[in-house]
Coordinates of C-alpha atoms in Angstrom, one line a residue:
M5 CA 40.5 -6.7 -2.8
I6 CA 38.8 -9.8 -1.4
K7 CA 41.5 -9.9 1.3
R8 CA 40.8 -6.4 2.5
A9 CA 37.1 -7.1 2.8
A10 CA 37.8 -10.4 4.6
V11 CA 39.9 -8.1 7.1
L12 CA 37.1 -5.5 7.3
L13 CA 34.3 -8.2 8.0
L14 CA 36.6 -9.7 10.6
C15 CA 36.9 -6.4 12.5
I16 CA 33.5 -5.7 12.5
A17 CA 33.1 -9.1 14.0
L18 CA 35.4 -8.5 16.8
V19 CA 33.8 -5.2 17.8
T20 CA 30.3 -6.9 17.7
L21 CA 31.8 -9.5 20.0
C22 CA 33.4 -6.8 22.3
L23 CA 30.0 -5.1 22.5
L24 CA 27.7 -8.0 23.0
P25 CA 28.7 -8.9 26.5
A26 CA 28.1 -5.1 27.6
V27 CA 24.7 -5.3 26.2
V28 CA 23.8 -8.6 27.7
S29 CA 25.5 -7.5 30.9
A30 CA 23.0 -4.4 31.0
E31 CA 19.9 -6.6 30.5
E32 CA 20.8 -9.2 33.0
S33 CA 21.6 -6.4 35.7
P34 CA 19.0 -3.6 35.4
K35 CA 19.7 -0.6 37.7
V36 CA 18.2 -1.1 41.0
V37 CA 16.3 1.8 42.5
R38 CA 15.1 1.9 46.2
V39 CA 11.7 3.8 46.2
G40 CA 9.7 4.9 48.9
W41 CA 6.5 3.2 49.5
Y42 CA 3.9 4.8 51.8
D43 CA 0.1 4.0 52.1
T44 CA -1.8 6.7 50.3
P45 CA -4.1 6.9 47.0
F46 CA -0.5 7.2 45.4
N47 CA 0.5 3.8 46.5
Y48 CA -1.4 1.1 47.9
K49 CA -2.4 -2.5 47.8
D50 CA -5.6 -3.7 46.4
A51 CA -8.0 -6.4 47.8
F52 CA -5.8 -9.0 46.2
G53 CA -2.5 -7.8 47.6
R54 CA -1.2 -6.1 44.1
R55 CA 0.5 -2.6 44.2
T56 CA -1.3 0.0 42.6
G57 CA -2.0 3.9 42.8
Y58 CA -1.0 7.0 41.0
A59 CA 2.7 6.9 41.8
Y60 CA 3.1 3.1 41.4
E61 CA 1.5 3.4 37.9
Y62 CA 3.8 6.3 37.0
Q63 CA 6.9 4.6 38.3
R64 CA 6.1 1.6 36.2
K65 CA 5.8 3.7 33.1
I66 CA 9.1 5.3 34.0
A67 CA 10.6 1.8 34.3
A68 CA 9.4 1.1 30.7
Y69 CA 11.8 3.7 29.5
T70 CA 14.7 3.5 31.8
G71 CA 14.8 -0.3 32.7
W72 CA 14.9 0.3 36.3
K73 CA 14.4 -2.3 38.8
Y74 CA 12.4 -1.1 42.0
E75 CA 13.0 -2.0 45.7
Y76 CA 10.3 -0.9 47.7
I77 CA 11.1 0.5 51.1
E78 CA 7.8 0.8 53.3
G79 CA 7.1 3.6 55.9
N80 CA 5.2 6.6 56.5
W81 CA 5.8 9.9 54.6
S82 CA 7.9 11.7 57.3
E83 CA 10.3 8.6 57.7
L84 CA 10.7 8.2 54.0
L85 CA 11.7 11.8 53.7
R86 CA 14.5 11.3 56.4
L87 CA 15.9 8.3 54.7
L88 CA 15.8 10.2 51.3
K89 CA 17.9 12.7 52.8
E90 CA 20.2 10.2 54.3
G91 CA 20.4 8.6 50.9
K92 CA 18.9 5.3 52.2
I93 CA 16.3 5.4 49.4
D94 CA 17.1 6.7 46.1
L95 CA 13.5 7.8 44.8
M96 CA 10.4 9.2 46.4
S97 CA 7.0 10.3 44.9
D98 CA 4.6 12.9 45.6
V99 CA 7.1 15.7 47.0
S100 CA 6.2 19.2 46.7
Y101 CA 8.9 21.9 46.2
A102 CA 10.6 23.7 49.1
E103 CA 13.7 25.4 48.9
D104 CA 15.2 23.9 52.1
R105 CA 14.7 20.5 50.7
T106 CA 17.1 21.1 47.6
E107 CA 20.1 20.7 50.1
Y108 CA 19.5 17.0 50.2
M109 CA 17.3 16.1 47.0
L110 CA 17.1 16.9 43.4
Y111 CA 13.7 17.4 41.9
S112 CA 12.5 16.1 38.5
S113 CA 12.3 18.8 35.7
I114 CA 8.6 17.8 35.1
P115 CA 6.0 17.7 37.9
M116 CA 4.1 14.5 38.6
G117 CA 0.8 16.6 39.1
E118 CA -1.0 19.1 40.8
E119 CA -2.4 18.6 44.4
L120 CA -5.0 20.5 46.7
Y121 CA -4.7 20.4 50.5
Y122 CA -7.8 20.8 52.6
L123 CA -8.8 20.9 56.3
Y124 CA -10.7 18.1 57.5
I125 CA -13.1 17.5 60.6
S126 CA -14.9 14.7 62.3
P127 CA -18.2 14.2 61.0
N128 CA -19.4 14.6 64.5
N129 CA -17.9 17.8 65.2
K130 CA -20.5 20.5 65.9
E131 CA -18.1 23.2 67.2
I132 CA -16.2 24.2 64.0
S133 CA -18.4 25.6 61.2
A134 CA -17.7 26.1 57.6
D135 CA -19.4 29.5 57.5
D136 CA -17.1 30.8 60.2
F137 CA -13.5 30.5 60.1
S138 CA -13.3 31.7 64.0
T139 CA -14.5 28.5 65.1
L140 CA -11.1 27.0 64.5
N141 CA -9.6 29.4 67.0
G142 CA -7.7 27.5 69.8
K143 CA -8.5 24.0 68.2
K144 CA -5.7 21.6 67.7
V145 CA -5.0 21.1 63.8
G146 CA -2.9 17.8 63.0
I147 CA -0.4 18.3 60.0
T148 CA 2.3 15.9 58.8
R149 CA 5.8 16.9 60.3
G150 CA 7.8 18.3 57.5
S151 CA 5.1 18.7 55.1
V152 CA 4.6 21.6 52.7
Q153 CA 1.1 21.6 53.9
R154 CA 2.3 23.3 57.5
G155 CA 3.6 26.3 55.7
Q156 CA 0.5 26.8 53.7
F157 CA -1.7 26.4 56.7
L158 CA 0.1 29.1 58.4
D159 CA -0.4 31.5 55.4
W160 CA -4.1 30.3 55.2
A161 CA -4.8 30.9 59.1
E162 CA -3.1 34.4 58.8
A163 CA -5.3 35.5 56.0
H164 CA -8.3 34.4 57.7
N165 CA -7.3 35.7 61.2
V166 CA -7.2 32.5 62.5
S167 CA -4.9 31.2 65.6
A168 CA -5.2 27.5 66.3
E169 CA -2.6 25.1 67.7
I170 CA -0.5 23.1 65.4
V171 CA -0.1 19.2 66.2
D172 CA 3.0 18.0 64.3
L173 CA 2.3 14.2 63.1
D174 CA 4.6 11.6 62.5
G175 CA 2.1 8.6 61.8
S176 CA 0.6 7.3 58.6
E177 CA -2.4 9.1 57.0
A178 CA -4.6 6.4 58.4
E179 CA -3.2 6.6 61.9
S180 CA -3.7 10.5 61.7
L181 CA -7.3 10.3 60.6
V182 CA -8.0 7.8 63.8
M183 CA -6.7 10.7 65.9
L184 CA -9.1 12.9 64.2
S185 CA -11.9 10.3 64.7
K186 CA -11.0 10.0 68.3
G187 CA -11.2 13.6 69.0
Q188 CA -7.1 13.7 69.7
I189 CA -7.1 16.4 67.1
D190 CA -9.8 18.7 66.0
A191 CA -8.7 19.0 62.4
F192 CA -6.6 17.4 60.2
V193 CA -5.0 19.3 57.0
T194 CA -4.1 16.6 54.1
L195 CA -4.5 16.0 50.5
D196 CA -8.0 16.3 48.9
T197 CA -7.7 12.7 48.2
Y198 CA -9.0 11.8 51.6
G199 CA -12.5 12.1 53.2
D200 CA -14.2 9.0 54.2
P201 CA -17.5 10.5 55.2
N202 CA -17.5 8.2 58.3
I203 CA -14.2 9.6 59.4
A204 CA -13.4 12.9 58.1
V205 CA -15.3 15.6 56.3
P206 CA -13.4 18.5 54.3
L207 CA -14.2 22.0 55.3
W208 CA -12.0 24.5 53.7
K209 CA -9.2 24.4 51.0
I210 CA -6.0 25.4 52.6
G211 CA -3.8 25.7 49.5
G212 CA -2.4 23.6 46.6
S213 CA 1.1 22.9 44.7
D214 CA 2.9 20.9 42.1
F215 CA 4.5 17.7 43.2
F216 CA 7.5 16.1 41.8
F217 CA 9.5 12.9 42.0
A218 CA 12.5 13.5 44.1
V219 CA 15.9 11.9 43.9
S220 CA 18.2 11.4 46.5
K221 CA 21.6 13.5 45.9
K222 CA 23.7 10.5 46.7
R223 CA 22.1 9.1 43.7
A224 CA 22.5 11.8 41.1
D225 CA 23.0 9.6 38.2
L226 CA 19.2 8.8 38.2
L227 CA 17.9 12.2 37.4
P228 CA 19.1 12.5 34.0
E229 CA 17.5 9.1 33.3
L230 CA 14.4 10.2 35.2
D231 CA 14.1 13.5 33.2
I232 CA 14.6 11.9 29.8
A233 CA 11.9 9.2 30.6
L234 CA 9.3 12.1 31.9
N235 CA 10.0 14.0 28.8
R236 CA 9.2 10.8 26.6
I237 CA 6.0 10.0 28.6
Q238 CA 4.9 13.7 27.9
A239 CA 5.5 13.4 24.4
E240 CA 3.7 10.1 24.1
N241 CA 0.7 11.6 26.3
K242 CA 0.5 15.3 27.3
H243 CA -2.5 14.3 29.4
Y244 CA -0.8 11.4 31.3
S245 CA -0.9 13.1 34.8
E246 CA -4.7 14.4 34.3
Q247 CA -5.6 10.8 33.3
L248 CA -4.0 9.2 36.4
T249 CA -5.7 12.0 38.5
S250 CA -9.1 11.0 37.0
K251 CA -8.4 7.2 37.5
Y252 CA -6.9 7.3 41.2
L253 CA -8.0 10.7 42.7
K254 CA -11.2 12.0 40.9
N255 CA -13.8 10.8 43.4
A256 CA -11.8 11.0 46.5
G257 CA -12.1 14.9 47.0
T258 CA -14.3 17.4 48.3
N259 CA -16.9 17.3 45.5
L260 CA -18.7 14.6 47.1
Y261 CA -20.0 17.3 49.6
L262 CA -22.7 20.0 49.1
T263 CA -22.0 23.3 51.1
V264 CA -24.5 24.6 53.8
D265 CA -26.1 26.9 51.3
E266 CA -26.4 24.3 48.7
R267 CA -28.0 21.7 51.1
E268 CA -30.5 24.4 52.3
W269 CA -31.4 25.4 48.7
L270 CA -32.2 21.5 47.9
D271 CA -34.3 21.3 51.1
A272 CA -36.2 24.1 50.2
H273 CA -36.6 23.6 46.7
G274 CA -37.6 19.8 46.8
P275 CA -37.2 17.8 43.6
I276 CA -35.2 19.2 40.9
R277 CA -37.3 19.5 37.9
V278 CA -35.5 18.2 34.6
G279 CA -37.3 18.9 31.3
F280 CA -36.4 16.1 28.6
Q281 CA -37.0 15.7 25.0
D282 CA -39.5 13.0 24.0
N283 CA -38.7 10.2 21.5
Y284 CA -35.1 10.4 21.7
L285 CA -33.8 6.9 22.6
A286 CA -31.5 5.5 23.9
F287 CA -31.0 9.0 25.7
C288 CA -34.6 9.8 26.7
A289 CA -38.3 9.3 25.9
A290 CA -41.5 9.1 27.6
D291 CA -42.7 5.4 27.9
Q292 CA -46.5 4.6 27.3
N293 CA -47.4 5.9 30.9
G294 CA -45.6 9.3 30.3
N295 CA -42.7 8.4 32.7
L296 CA -39.0 9.0 31.7
T297 CA -37.1 5.8 30.2
G298 CA -33.7 5.9 28.6
A299 CA -30.4 6.4 29.8
L300 CA -31.2 9.8 31.6
K301 CA -33.8 7.7 33.7
D302 CA -30.7 5.5 35.0
Y303 CA -28.4 8.4 35.2
L304 CA -30.9 10.4 37.5
E305 CA -31.5 7.4 39.7
F306 CA -27.7 6.9 40.3
A307 CA -27.1 10.5 40.8
S308 CA -29.5 10.6 43.8
G309 CA -26.9 8.8 45.8
V310 CA -23.5 9.9 44.8
L311 CA -23.1 12.8 47.2
Q312 CA -22.1 11.9 50.7
N313 CA -24.2 14.6 52.8
A314 CA -27.4 14.8 50.4
S315 CA -29.8 12.8 48.6
P316 CA -31.1 15.0 45.8
T317 CA -34.3 13.8 44.1
F318 CA -35.6 14.4 40.4
E319 CA -38.8 15.2 38.9
A320 CA -38.8 14.4 34.7
V321 CA -41.0 16.5 32.6
V322 CA -41.5 15.4 29.2
Y323 CA -41.4 18.0 26.1
P324 CA -41.8 17.5 22.4
T325 CA -38.6 18.9 21.3
A326 CA -35.5 20.0 22.8
S327 CA -36.4 23.6 21.9
A328 CA -39.6 23.3 24.2
A329 CA -37.6 22.2 27.0
L330 CA -35.2 24.8 26.7
E331 CA -38.1 27.4 26.6
A332 CA -39.2 25.8 29.9
V333 CA -36.1 26.4 31.4
K334 CA -36.1 30.0 30.6
N335 CA -39.8 30.4 31.7
G336 CA -39.1 28.6 34.9
E337 CA -41.2 25.6 34.4
V338 CA -38.3 23.3 35.0
D339 CA -35.0 23.8 36.7
C340 CA -32.7 22.2 33.9
M341 CA -32.9 20.5 30.3
F342 CA -31.6 17.5 28.8
P343 CA -30.0 17.1 26.0
A344 CA -28.3 20.5 25.5
N345 CA -25.4 20.9 23.2
L346 CA -24.9 24.6 22.8
T347 CA -21.6 26.7 22.5
D348 CA -20.9 29.5 25.5
Y349 CA -22.1 32.3 23.0
D350 CA -25.6 30.4 21.9
A351 CA -26.1 29.5 25.6
E352 CA -25.6 33.4 26.7
Q353 CA -28.1 34.2 23.9
A354 CA -30.4 31.8 25.3
G355 CA -30.1 33.0 28.8
V356 CA -28.8 29.4 30.1
V357 CA -25.6 28.1 31.2
I358 CA -24.3 24.5 30.0
T359 CA -23.0 22.1 32.6
Q360 CA -20.3 19.8 31.9
P361 CA -21.3 16.8 29.9
L362 CA -23.4 14.0 31.2
M363 CA -23.1 11.7 28.0
C364 CA -21.2 11.6 25.0
T365 CA -21.8 9.9 21.5
E366 CA -20.2 9.5 18.1
M367 CA -22.1 11.0 15.6
D368 CA -23.0 9.1 12.2
A369 CA -24.3 10.3 8.9
V370 CA -27.3 8.4 7.6
V371 CA -26.8 7.9 3.8
R372 CA -27.9 6.1 0.8
A373 CA -26.1 2.8 0.5
A374 CA -24.9 3.6 -3.0
D375 CA -23.5 7.1 -1.8
R376 CA -21.5 5.8 1.3
Q377 CA -18.1 5.4 -0.2
D378 CA -17.7 8.9 -1.5
F379 CA -20.4 10.8 0.6
L380 CA -17.7 12.8 2.7
R381 CA -15.9 13.9 -0.4
Q382 CA -19.2 15.6 -1.7
S383 CA -19.2 19.3 -1.9
Q384 CA -22.7 20.1 -1.7
I385 CA -24.7 18.0 1.0
R386 CA -28.5 18.7 2.1
V387 CA -28.9 17.5 5.7
G388 CA -32.0 16.7 7.0
V389 CA -32.5 18.7 10.5
N390 CA -35.5 17.9 13.1
Q391 CA -37.6 20.9 13.6
G392 CA -37.0 22.4 17.1
N393 CA -33.7 20.8 17.8
P394 CA -31.1 23.6 18.3
N395 CA -28.5 21.1 19.3
Y396 CA -28.1 19.7 15.6
E397 CA -28.4 23.2 14.4
M398 CA -25.3 24.5 16.4
F399 CA -23.7 21.0 15.6
L400 CA -23.9 21.5 11.9
L401 CA -22.8 25.5 12.4
D402 CA -19.6 24.2 14.0
H403 CA -18.5 21.2 12.2
F404 CA -20.3 21.2 8.9
P405 CA -21.1 25.0 8.0
A406 CA -21.1 24.5 4.2
W407 CA -24.0 21.9 4.5
T408 CA -27.4 23.1 3.4
P409 CA -30.2 22.2 6.3
V410 CA -33.6 21.1 5.2
Y411 CA -36.0 20.7 7.8
Y412 CA -38.5 17.9 8.6
P413 CA -41.0 17.4 11.3
D414 CA -39.0 14.2 12.7
T415 CA -36.1 11.8 12.1
P416 CA -38.4 9.2 10.1
S417 CA -39.2 12.0 7.7
C418 CA -35.5 12.9 7.4
L419 CA -34.9 9.1 6.3
D420 CA -37.7 9.1 4.0
A421 CA -36.2 12.4 2.5
I422 CA -32.9 10.6 2.0
A423 CA -34.4 7.5 0.2
A424 CA -36.3 9.8 -1.9
G425 CA -33.3 12.0 -3.1
N426 CA -34.8 15.3 -1.4
A427 CA -32.1 15.3 1.1
D428 CA -28.4 13.6 1.4
T429 CA -28.0 12.9 5.1
V430 CA -29.2 13.1 8.7
I431 CA -26.7 13.1 11.4
I432 CA -27.7 10.9 14.3
S433 CA -26.0 9.5 17.4
N434 CA -24.5 6.1 17.2
Y435 CA -26.4 5.3 20.1
R436 CA -29.7 6.2 18.3
F437 CA -29.1 4.4 15.1
R438 CA -30.7 1.1 16.4
D439 CA -33.8 3.0 17.0
I440 CA -33.9 3.9 13.2
S441 CA -32.0 0.7 12.0
R442 CA -35.3 -1.0 10.6
Q443 CA -36.4 1.9 8.6
C444 CA -33.1 2.3 7.3
D445 CA -32.8 -1.3 6.2
R446 CA -36.1 -1.0 4.3
L447 CA -35.0 2.1 2.7
N448 CA -31.6 0.8 1.9
L449 CA -29.8 3.5 4.0
T450 CA -26.5 2.9 5.9
T451 CA -24.0 4.9 8.2
V452 CA -20.7 6.8 7.8
Y453 CA -19.0 8.1 10.9
T454 CA -18.4 11.9 10.7
G455 CA -15.3 11.8 12.9
V456 CA -16.6 14.0 15.4
N457 CA -18.6 13.5 18.7
M458 CA -21.2 15.5 20.5
D459 CA -21.6 16.1 24.3
Y460 CA -25.0 16.1 25.9
C461 CA -25.2 18.3 28.7
L462 CA -27.8 20.1 31.1
A463 CA -28.9 23.8 30.4
V464 CA -29.5 25.8 33.4
R465 CA -31.3 29.3 33.5
E466 CA -28.5 31.9 34.1
G467 CA -28.2 33.1 37.7
N468 CA -29.2 30.0 39.4
T469 CA -25.8 29.4 40.6
L470 CA -26.5 27.1 43.6
L471 CA -28.3 24.5 41.5
Y472 CA -25.5 24.6 38.9
S473 CA -23.1 23.9 41.5
I474 CA -25.0 21.2 42.9
L475 CA -25.4 19.5 39.5
S476 CA -21.4 20.0 38.5
K477 CA -20.9 17.9 42.0
I478 CA -23.2 15.6 41.0
I479 CA -22.1 15.0 37.2
G480 CA -18.5 14.9 38.3
N481 CA -19.3 11.8 40.6
V482 CA -21.4 9.5 38.1
P483 CA -18.7 7.1 36.6
E484 CA -18.3 7.2 32.8
S485 CA -18.9 3.3 32.8
T486 CA -22.3 3.5 34.5
V487 CA -23.5 6.1 31.5
N488 CA -21.9 3.6 28.8
A489 CA -23.9 0.8 30.3
A490 CA -27.1 2.7 30.3
L491 CA -26.9 4.0 26.7
T492 CA -25.8 0.5 25.6
Y493 CA -28.6 -1.1 27.3
Y494 CA -31.3 1.2 25.8
S495 CA -30.0 1.3 22.1
A496 CA -30.0 -2.6 22.2
D497 CA -33.6 -2.2 23.8
A498 CA -34.7 -0.1 21.1
A499 CA -33.6 -2.3 18.8
K500 CA -35.9 -5.4 19.8
P501 CA -37.8 -6.8 16.8
G502 CA -41.5 -6.9 16.7
I503 CA -44.1 -9.1 14.8
G504 CA -44.3 -6.2 12.1
D505 CA -40.1 -6.6 11.7
F506 CA -40.6 -10.3 11.2
I507 CA -42.9 -9.9 8.5
L508 CA -41.0 -7.2 6.9
A509 CA -38.0 -9.2 6.9
Y510 CA -39.3 -12.7 6.1
P511 CA -42.7 -12.0 4.2
I512 CA -43.0 -15.6 2.9
P513 CA -42.3 -17.4 6.2
A514 CA -44.8 -15.0 7.9
V515 CA -47.4 -15.9 5.2
I516 CA -47.1 -19.3 5.7
S517 CA -47.1 -19.2 9.6
A518 CA -50.3 -17.0 9.5
V519 CA -52.0 -19.5 7.4
I520 CA -51.1 -22.4 9.4
A521 CA -52.3 -20.4 12.4
V522 CA -55.5 -19.8 10.7
I523 CA -55.9 -23.6 10.1
L524 CA -55.2 -24.5 13.4
I525 CA -57.8 -22.0 14.9
I526 CA -60.4 -23.2 12.4
L527 CA -59.8 -27.0 13.3
A528 CA -59.6 -26.0 16.9
V529 CA -63.1 -24.4 16.7
R530 CA -64.6 -27.3 14.8
G531 CA -63.3 -29.7 17.3
V532 CA -64.9 -27.9 19.9
V533 CA -68.4 -27.9 17.9
V534 CA -68.3 -31.6 17.1
T535 CA -67.5 -32.5 20.9
K536 CA -70.4 -30.5 21.8
S537 CA -72.6 -32.2 19.1
S538 CA -71.6 -35.7 20.3
G539 CA -72.4 -34.7 23.8
K540 CA -76.1 -33.8 23.0
S541 CA -76.6 -37.1 20.9
S542 CA -75.2 -39.1 24.0
S543 CA -77.8 -37.5 26.2
R544 CA -80.8 -38.5 23.9
N545 CA -79.8 -42.0 23.6
N546 CA -79.7 -42.4 27.3

């Protein structure tokens, strides 16, 4: 029995030794993939010479699953497409599907993403008008040779009765944009990821399509590995391509520009009047002079400069509650209000439409410290609600419909009610907790994260379509990092301690300090009196 076991172990050892060199060899010699590199937002080098971009990051993700080693072959898009056809490169990113291309390339089973194509003109071009397609007739339109954009432009031109001269371009995107700026072509069709306002301004959307990784038919062995990697990336994160779009392409497109109608509306209307809720830091409040402060103040200041062809201004109007600000929108006192958090149905009932979020916050439940551990397990919960705040009412209906609302004039009153046992909780933004933290400490209250977030949006009166479009473009171009920085700043600023907080936190040192201060003042006053008396005595002696 022992001999048989020994023989079995020896066989296992021999098999292991036979397999080990193969594994080591695979690790020492990864599969080399020649990948096309062309200078676009998909592939570029940063200020430090490091490769980056949409396609580059995606390819590195693929390499994490395949173990591939990339060899970068640089050139313009047309050159690289030819090299792929000839089998001189193995892989190319950002390739739209075309039937004739299937003769010499293989497409990945999952798209890299979706791209849009726009027609760009020079900012100095006064002959081509966005309001009149016929102004493109007879003009020279540059399109990259062999690109899908050519066919899409022909379809678009036919649909709009446009007769233009197509100029096939073989240079890089940068070279084509230089031709546009010099007037060698009148327009240029390319991705919506371009649009330096000093060089090119997007005018019309021409079309769009999914784009893929393409593999040379001479390297068909790569396609199964590529498809497996793409499926694993999708399983890991189904929003991966959308996140890459947001990271690399979001602010490079046409939403940086207002249309002619939008600019005319803005010029005729003047400042956009924004109603806001008072006493709502870190988001918004009126300072001692009645002026807007909080993250909304910083947001509107930044928003004034995010568009390339317009500089909107804003006029902030304070209201005691969100409900009052919403009524002001409905009756035309202001153009929009903040903060709004209504479902589509509730917004329709109120006669307003809701923009995409300006800000987002985690929502905490303020509870008695003794109840913190078991709070979310309780079946019956009385929640304090500020009167005149429809945002919280809708939030509770959506997320905690079984809770019983108890109404109070303001948040401090809700906190007092929790401490007294008349309510169990109040829901508050994590950015606003610092504003009430001192009262919570005094009342022995703490917070529990509810597991849900709240979006803060603008509400615009129904029918005000141009304003809604303008605000949507502005919101889409304000970086999330800017918003978060402002919220962090004002939430910290709201928590700065005052002398009253020092006395409450340290009563004995505060009393001692006060006594010492009084003694010093008395001694100082007596010193002045004694000095004056001495001075008078000296005068008499003289």
